[in-house]
Coordinates of C-alpha atoms in Angstrom, one line a residue:
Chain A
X364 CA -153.5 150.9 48.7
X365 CA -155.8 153.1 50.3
X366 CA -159.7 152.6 49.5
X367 CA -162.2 154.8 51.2
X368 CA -165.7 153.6 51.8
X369 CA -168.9 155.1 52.7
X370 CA -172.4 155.2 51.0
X371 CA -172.1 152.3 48.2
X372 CA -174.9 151.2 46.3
X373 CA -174.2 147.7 45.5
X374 CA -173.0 145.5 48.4
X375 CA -175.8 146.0 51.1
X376 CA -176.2 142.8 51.6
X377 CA -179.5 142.8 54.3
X378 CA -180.8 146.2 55.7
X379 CA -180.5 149.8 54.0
X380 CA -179.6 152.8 53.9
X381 CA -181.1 156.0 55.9
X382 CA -180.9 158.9 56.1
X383 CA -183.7 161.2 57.6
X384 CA -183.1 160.3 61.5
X385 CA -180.5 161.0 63.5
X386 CA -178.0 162.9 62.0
X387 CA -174.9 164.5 63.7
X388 CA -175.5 161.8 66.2
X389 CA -175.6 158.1 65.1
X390 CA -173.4 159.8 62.2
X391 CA -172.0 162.9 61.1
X392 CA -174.3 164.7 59.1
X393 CA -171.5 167.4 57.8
X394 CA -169.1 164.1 55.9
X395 CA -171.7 161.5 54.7
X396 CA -175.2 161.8 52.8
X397 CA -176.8 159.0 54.6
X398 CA -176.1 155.5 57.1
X399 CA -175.8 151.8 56.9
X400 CA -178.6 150.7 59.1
X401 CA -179.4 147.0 59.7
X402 CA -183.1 145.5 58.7
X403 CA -185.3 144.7 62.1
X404 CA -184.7 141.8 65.1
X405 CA -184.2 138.4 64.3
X406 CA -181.8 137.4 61.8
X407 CA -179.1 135.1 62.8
X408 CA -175.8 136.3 64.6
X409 CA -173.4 136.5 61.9
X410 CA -176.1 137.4 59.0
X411 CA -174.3 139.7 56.9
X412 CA -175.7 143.4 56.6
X413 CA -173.0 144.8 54.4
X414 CA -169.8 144.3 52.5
X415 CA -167.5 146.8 51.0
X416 CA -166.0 146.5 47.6
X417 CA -163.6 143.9 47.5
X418 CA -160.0 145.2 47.4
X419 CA -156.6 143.2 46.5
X420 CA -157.0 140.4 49.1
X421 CA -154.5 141.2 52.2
X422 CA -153.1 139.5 55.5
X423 CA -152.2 143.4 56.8
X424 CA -154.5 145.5 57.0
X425 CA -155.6 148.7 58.5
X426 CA -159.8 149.3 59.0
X427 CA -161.4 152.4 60.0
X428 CA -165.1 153.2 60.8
X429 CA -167.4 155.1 62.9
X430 CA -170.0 153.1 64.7
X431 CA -172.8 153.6 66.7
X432 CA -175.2 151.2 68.8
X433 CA -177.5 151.1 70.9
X434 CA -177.4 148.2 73.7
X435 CA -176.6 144.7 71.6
X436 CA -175.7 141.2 72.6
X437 CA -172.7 139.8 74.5
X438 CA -170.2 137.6 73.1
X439 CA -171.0 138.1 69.3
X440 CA -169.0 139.6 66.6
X441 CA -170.3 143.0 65.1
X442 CA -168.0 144.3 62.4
X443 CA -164.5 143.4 60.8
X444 CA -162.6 142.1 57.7
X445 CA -163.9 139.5 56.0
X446 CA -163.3 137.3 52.3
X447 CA -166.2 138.6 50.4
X448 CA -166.3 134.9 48.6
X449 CA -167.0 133.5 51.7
X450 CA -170.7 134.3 53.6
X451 CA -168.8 133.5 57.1
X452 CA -164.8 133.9 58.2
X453 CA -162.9 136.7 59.3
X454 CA -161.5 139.0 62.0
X455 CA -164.3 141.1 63.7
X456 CA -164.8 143.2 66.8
X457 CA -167.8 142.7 69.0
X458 CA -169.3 142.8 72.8
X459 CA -167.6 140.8 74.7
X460 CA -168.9 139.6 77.7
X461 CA -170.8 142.8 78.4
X462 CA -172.3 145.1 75.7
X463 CA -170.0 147.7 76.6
X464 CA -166.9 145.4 76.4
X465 CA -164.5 145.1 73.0
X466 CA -163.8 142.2 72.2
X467 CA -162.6 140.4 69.4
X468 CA -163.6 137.2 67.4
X469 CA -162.3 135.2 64.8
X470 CA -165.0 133.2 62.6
X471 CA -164.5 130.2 60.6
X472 CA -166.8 129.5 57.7
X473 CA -168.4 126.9 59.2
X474 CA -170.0 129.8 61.9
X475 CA -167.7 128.8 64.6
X476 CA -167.1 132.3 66.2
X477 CA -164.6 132.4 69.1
X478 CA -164.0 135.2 71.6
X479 CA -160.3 135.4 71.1
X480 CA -159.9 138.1 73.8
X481 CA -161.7 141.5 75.2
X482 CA -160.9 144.6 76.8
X483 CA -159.9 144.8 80.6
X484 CA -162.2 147.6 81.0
X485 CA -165.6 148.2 79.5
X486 CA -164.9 151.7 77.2
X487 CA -166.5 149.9 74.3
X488 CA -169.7 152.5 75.0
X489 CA -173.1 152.1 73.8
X490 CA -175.8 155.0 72.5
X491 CA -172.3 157.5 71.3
X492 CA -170.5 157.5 67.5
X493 CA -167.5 155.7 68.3
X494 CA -164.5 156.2 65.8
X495 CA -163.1 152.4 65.6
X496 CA -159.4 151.6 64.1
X497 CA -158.3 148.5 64.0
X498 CA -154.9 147.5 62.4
X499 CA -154.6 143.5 61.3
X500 CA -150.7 142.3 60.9
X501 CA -149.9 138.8 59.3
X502 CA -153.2 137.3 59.1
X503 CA -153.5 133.7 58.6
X504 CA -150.5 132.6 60.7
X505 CA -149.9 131.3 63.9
X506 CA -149.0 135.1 65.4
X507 CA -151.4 137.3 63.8
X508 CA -151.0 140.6 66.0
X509 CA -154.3 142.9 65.9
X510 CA -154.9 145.9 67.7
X511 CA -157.8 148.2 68.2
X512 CA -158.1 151.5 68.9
X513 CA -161.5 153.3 70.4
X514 CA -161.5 156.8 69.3
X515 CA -158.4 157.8 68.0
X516 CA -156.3 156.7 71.1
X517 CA -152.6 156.4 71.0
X518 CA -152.7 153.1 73.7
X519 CA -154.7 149.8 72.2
X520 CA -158.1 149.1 74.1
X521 CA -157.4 145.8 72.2
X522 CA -153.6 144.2 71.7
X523 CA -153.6 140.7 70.7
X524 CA -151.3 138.0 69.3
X525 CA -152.2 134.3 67.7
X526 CA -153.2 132.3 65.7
X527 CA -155.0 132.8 63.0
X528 CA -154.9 129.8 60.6
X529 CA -157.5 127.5 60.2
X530 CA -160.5 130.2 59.6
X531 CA -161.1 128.6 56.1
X532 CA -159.7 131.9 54.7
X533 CA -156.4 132.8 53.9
X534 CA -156.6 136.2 52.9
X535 CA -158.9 139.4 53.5
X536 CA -160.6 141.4 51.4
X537 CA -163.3 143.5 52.3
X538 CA -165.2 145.4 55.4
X539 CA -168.2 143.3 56.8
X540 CA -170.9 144.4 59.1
X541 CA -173.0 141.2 60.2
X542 CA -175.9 140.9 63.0
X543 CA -175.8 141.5 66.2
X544 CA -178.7 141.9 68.2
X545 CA -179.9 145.2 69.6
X546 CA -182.8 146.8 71.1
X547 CA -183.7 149.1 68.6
X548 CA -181.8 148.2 65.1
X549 CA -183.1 151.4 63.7
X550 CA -180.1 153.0 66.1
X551 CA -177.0 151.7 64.7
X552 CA -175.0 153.2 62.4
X553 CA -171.8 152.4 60.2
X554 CA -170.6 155.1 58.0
X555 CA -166.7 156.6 57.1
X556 CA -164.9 153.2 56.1
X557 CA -161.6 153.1 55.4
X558 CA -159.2 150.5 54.3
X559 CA -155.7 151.3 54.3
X560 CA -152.3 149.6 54.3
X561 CA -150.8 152.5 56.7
X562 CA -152.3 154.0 60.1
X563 CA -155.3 155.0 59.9
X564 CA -155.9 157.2 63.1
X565 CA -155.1 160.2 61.6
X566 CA -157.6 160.3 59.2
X567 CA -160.4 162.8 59.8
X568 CA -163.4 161.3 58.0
X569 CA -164.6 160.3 54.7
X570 CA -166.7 163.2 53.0
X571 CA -168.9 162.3 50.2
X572 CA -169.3 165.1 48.0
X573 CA -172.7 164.7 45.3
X574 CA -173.4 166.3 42.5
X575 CA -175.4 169.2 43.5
X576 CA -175.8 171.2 39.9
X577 CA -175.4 171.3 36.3
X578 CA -171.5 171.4 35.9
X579 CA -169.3 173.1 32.7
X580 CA -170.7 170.3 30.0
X581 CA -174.1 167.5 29.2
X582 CA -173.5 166.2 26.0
X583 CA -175.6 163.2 26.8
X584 CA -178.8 161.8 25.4
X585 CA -180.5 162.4 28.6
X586 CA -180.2 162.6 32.0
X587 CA -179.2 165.8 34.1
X588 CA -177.1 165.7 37.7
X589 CA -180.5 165.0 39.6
X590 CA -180.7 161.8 38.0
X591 CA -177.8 160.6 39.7
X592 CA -177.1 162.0 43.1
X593 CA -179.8 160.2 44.9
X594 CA -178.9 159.0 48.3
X595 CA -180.7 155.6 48.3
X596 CA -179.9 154.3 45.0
X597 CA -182.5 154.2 42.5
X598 CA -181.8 152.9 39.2
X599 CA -184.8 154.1 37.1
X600 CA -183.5 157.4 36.5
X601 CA -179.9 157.8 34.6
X602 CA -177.7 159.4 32.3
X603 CA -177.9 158.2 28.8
X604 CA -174.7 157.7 26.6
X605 CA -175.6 156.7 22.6
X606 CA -172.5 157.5 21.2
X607 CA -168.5 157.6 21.7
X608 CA -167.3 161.4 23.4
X609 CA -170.5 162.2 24.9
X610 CA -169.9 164.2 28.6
X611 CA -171.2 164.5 31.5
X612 CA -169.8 166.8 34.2
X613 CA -171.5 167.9 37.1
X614 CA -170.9 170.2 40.1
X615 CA -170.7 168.9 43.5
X616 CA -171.6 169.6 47.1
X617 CA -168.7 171.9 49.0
X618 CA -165.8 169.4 51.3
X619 CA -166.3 170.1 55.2
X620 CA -165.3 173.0 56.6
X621 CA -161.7 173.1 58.4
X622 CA -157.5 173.0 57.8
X623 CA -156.8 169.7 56.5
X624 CA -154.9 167.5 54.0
X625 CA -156.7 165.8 51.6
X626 CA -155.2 162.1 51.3
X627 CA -156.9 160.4 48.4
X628 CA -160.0 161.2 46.1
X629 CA -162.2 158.7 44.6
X630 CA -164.6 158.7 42.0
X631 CA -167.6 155.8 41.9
X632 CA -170.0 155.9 39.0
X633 CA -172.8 153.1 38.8
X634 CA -173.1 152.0 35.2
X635 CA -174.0 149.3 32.5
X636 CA -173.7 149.5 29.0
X637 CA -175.9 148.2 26.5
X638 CA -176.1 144.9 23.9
X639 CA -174.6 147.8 21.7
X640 CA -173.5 150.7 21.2
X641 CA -170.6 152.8 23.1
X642 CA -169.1 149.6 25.8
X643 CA -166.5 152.1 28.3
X644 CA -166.8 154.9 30.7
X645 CA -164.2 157.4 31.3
X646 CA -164.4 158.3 34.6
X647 CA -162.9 161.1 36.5
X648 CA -162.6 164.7 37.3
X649 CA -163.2 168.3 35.5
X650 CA -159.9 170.2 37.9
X651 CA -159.7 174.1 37.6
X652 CA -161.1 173.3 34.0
X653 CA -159.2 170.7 32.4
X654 CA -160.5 167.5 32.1
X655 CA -159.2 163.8 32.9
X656 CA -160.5 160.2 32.3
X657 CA -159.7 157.0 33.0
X658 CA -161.6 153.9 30.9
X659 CA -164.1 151.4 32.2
X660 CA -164.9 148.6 30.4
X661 CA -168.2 148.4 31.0
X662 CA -170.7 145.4 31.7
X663 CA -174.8 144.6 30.3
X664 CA -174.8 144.0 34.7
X665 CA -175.0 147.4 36.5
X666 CA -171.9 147.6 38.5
X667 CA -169.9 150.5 40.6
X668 CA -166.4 151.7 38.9
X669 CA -163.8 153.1 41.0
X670 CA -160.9 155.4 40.4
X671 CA -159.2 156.5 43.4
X672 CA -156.7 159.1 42.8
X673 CA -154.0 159.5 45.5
X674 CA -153.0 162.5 44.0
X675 CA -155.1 165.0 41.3
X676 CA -154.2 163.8 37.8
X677 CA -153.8 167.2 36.9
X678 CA -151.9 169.0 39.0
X679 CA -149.6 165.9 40.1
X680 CA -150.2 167.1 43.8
X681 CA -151.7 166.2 46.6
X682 CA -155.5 167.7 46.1
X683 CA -156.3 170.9 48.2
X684 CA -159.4 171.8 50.1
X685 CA -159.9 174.5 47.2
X686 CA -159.4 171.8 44.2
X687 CA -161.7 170.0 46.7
X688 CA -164.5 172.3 46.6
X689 CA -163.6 173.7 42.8
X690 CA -164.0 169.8 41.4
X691 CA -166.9 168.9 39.2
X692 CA -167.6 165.2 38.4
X693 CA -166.8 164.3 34.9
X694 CA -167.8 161.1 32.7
X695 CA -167.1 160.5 28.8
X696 CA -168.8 157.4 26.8
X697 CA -165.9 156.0 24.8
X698 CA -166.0 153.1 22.0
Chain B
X561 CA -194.8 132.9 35.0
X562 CA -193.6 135.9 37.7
X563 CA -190.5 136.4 37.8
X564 CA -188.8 137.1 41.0
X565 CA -186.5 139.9 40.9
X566 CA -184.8 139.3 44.1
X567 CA -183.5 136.3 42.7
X568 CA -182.3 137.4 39.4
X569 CA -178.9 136.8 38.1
X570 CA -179.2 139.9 35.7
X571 CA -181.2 142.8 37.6
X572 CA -183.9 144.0 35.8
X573 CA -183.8 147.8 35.7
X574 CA -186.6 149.5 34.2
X575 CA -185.3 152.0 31.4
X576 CA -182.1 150.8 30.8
X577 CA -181.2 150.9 27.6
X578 CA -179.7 148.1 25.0
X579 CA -177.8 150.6 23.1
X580 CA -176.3 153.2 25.4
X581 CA -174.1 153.2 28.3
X582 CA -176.7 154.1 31.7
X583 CA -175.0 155.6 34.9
X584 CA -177.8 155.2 37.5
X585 CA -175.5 157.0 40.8
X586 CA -172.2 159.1 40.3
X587 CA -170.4 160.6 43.3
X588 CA -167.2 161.6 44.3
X589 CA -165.5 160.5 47.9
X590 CA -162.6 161.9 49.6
X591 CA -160.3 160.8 52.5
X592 CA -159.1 163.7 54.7
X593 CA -156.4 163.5 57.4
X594 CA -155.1 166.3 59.7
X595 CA -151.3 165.5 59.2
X596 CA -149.2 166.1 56.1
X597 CA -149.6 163.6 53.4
X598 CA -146.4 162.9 52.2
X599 CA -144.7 160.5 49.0
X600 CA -143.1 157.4 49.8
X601 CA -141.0 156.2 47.1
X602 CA -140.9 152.0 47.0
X603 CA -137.4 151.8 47.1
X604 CA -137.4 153.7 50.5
X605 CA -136.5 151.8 53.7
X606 CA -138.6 153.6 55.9
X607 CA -141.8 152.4 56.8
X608 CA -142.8 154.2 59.8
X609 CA -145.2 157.1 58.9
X610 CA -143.5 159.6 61.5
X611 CA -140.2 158.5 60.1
X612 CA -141.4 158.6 56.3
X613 CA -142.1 162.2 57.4
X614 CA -138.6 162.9 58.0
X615 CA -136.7 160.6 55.5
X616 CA -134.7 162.4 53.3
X617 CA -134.8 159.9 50.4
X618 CA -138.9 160.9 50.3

């Protein structure tokens, strides 16, 4: 399991998304389109800004972020796992008894938020993007073990074991970013997610690549790539499938420059179907010229499809920085 | 009577049709890591990345 998160369009739950201010330095401007940013002052501690798509709910769990913040409060939780059928309860770091001190919470539904622990030190540094990993083992049991690492470090700022039960919760399932006061809300920033079920620390980043111009095929009624590759999501311009076999395939923008590896690829596509009419989405990629689908039975309710290919269908290997930066985008109406 | 869309079970999406399939946002994500990715088959005992690395039944 392996789900890489970054801009969605469907779970903000309070705030937005930006993206004209401060790029390359609350977030990295060369992976990711845009940022999670919270609304203004005021809300509640707790208050949910954002939840990723749920996944297959977990007790292990490995979570992966880059964060930014400017001042914030002491002694509340910021971001962490979560049960996305439940508005309070999980595992989160936070400040701990000084805004540049990690500590770590667990929350019960009821809002009960305990300070489990914090960091010795205070390396939990405002006003600089911090890369955050933190790996959860055996949730909901009397010696849950989680540890956090600041920046990619070998040595755990954070290295705690107990108990966990109790929370309301018996299982995780998705990233949450909830309130925590700051100074200037406008400068704080979540972007890269990842969940994983192996370590996450030697994961570069999470590039979002966006359809950038016409690709090989538009067999649609309407709609063209500009139609869909906004950054904050509007939904009054689309692609339009009438019939079964219609295509859409677009180019996209080039992967970040470097030597790497490219662990898993995914493919989200924001769609509803109508009363009638074609009722699935194929969606996938167009590879070196050959295509390949995978069916969504769609709803009337806009929603976001996933795929998320570990490997490219097509080749059976591990995709490569050139299949990276040859891909196009490809969807197909289907009965 | 208003109807507040906020509150709406069903959004309400200007232009989307009742007989066609409507993709509003499409993008592609990718997760990049600066060590070898490497299969683990599920019948292997390893479960240590560095180890999964080396293990000959992967």
């Amino acid at each position: 399991m392996i789900a890489g998160e970054d801009i969605e369009f469907q779970n903000i739950l309070s705030g937005f998304l930006m993206y004209d201010s401060f790029g390359n330095q609350l977030w990295r401007s060369d992976y990711v389109r845009g940022r999670f940013a919270p609304p203004e002052l005021g809300l509640t501690p707790l208050t949910r800004y954002l939840d990723s798509i749920p996944i297959t709910p977990v007790t292990s769990v490995w979570l992966s972020c880059r964060f930014y913040m400017q001042d914030g409060v002491p002694n509340h939780s910021i971001l962490g796992m979560a049960d996305s059928t439940q508005e309070f309860g999980g595992i989160f770091i936070g400040k701990g008894s000084a805004n540049q001190k990690l500590g770590l919470f667990t929350v019960k539904t009821d809002q009960t938020e305990t300070r489990v622990t914090e960091e010795a030190g205070s390396t939990f540094l405002t006003n600089i993007l911090l890369r955050i990993d933190m790996q959860i083992t055996n949730f909901n049991s009397a010696s849950t073990n989680i540890k956090v690492y600041l920046n990619q470090n070998t040595t755990p700022t954070i290295n705690w074991t107990g108990n966990t039960t109790g929370l309301g919760i018996t299982a995780l399932d998705c990233f949450r970013w909830v309130h925590n006061d700051s100074v200037s809300p406008g400068r704080q920033a979540v972007t890269e997610i990842i969940l994983a079920d192996d370590d996450t620390r030697k994961y570069i980043g999470v590039p979002i690549l966006a359809c950038n111009a016409a690709g090989t095929t538009n067999t649609t009624d309407s709609g063209a790539y500009t139609d869909i590759n906004e950054i904050r999501l509007d939904d009054t311009n689309m692609l339009q499938f009438g019939f079964a076999g219609q295509i859409f395939e677009g180019n996209l923008t080039s992967a970040p420059a470097g030597n790497y590896n490219v662990r898993a690829v995914k493919v989200i596509a924001r769609a509803s179907k109508g009363d009638s009419g074609p009722g699935t989405l194929k969606i996938g990629i167009d590879s070196g010229g050959t295509d390949d689908g995978v069916s969504r039975v769609l709803t009337t309710v806009l929603t976001s499809y996933v795929r998320l290919m570990a490997t490219n269908p097509i080749t059976s290997g591990f995709f490569t920085i050139a299949e990276l930066n040859a891909l196009q985008l490809y969807l197909e109406s289907a009965a | 009577m208003s109807i507040d869309v906020t509150k709406a079970v069903v959004p309400i999406v200007p232009g989307v049709s009742p007989v066609r399939i409507s993709v509003t946002k499409a993008l592609v994500i990718a997760v990049i890591t600066s060590t070898p990715v490497v299969f683990h088959i599920s019948s292997c005992p390893c479960i240590e990345p560095l180890k999964i690395k080396l293990c000959p039944l992967c």
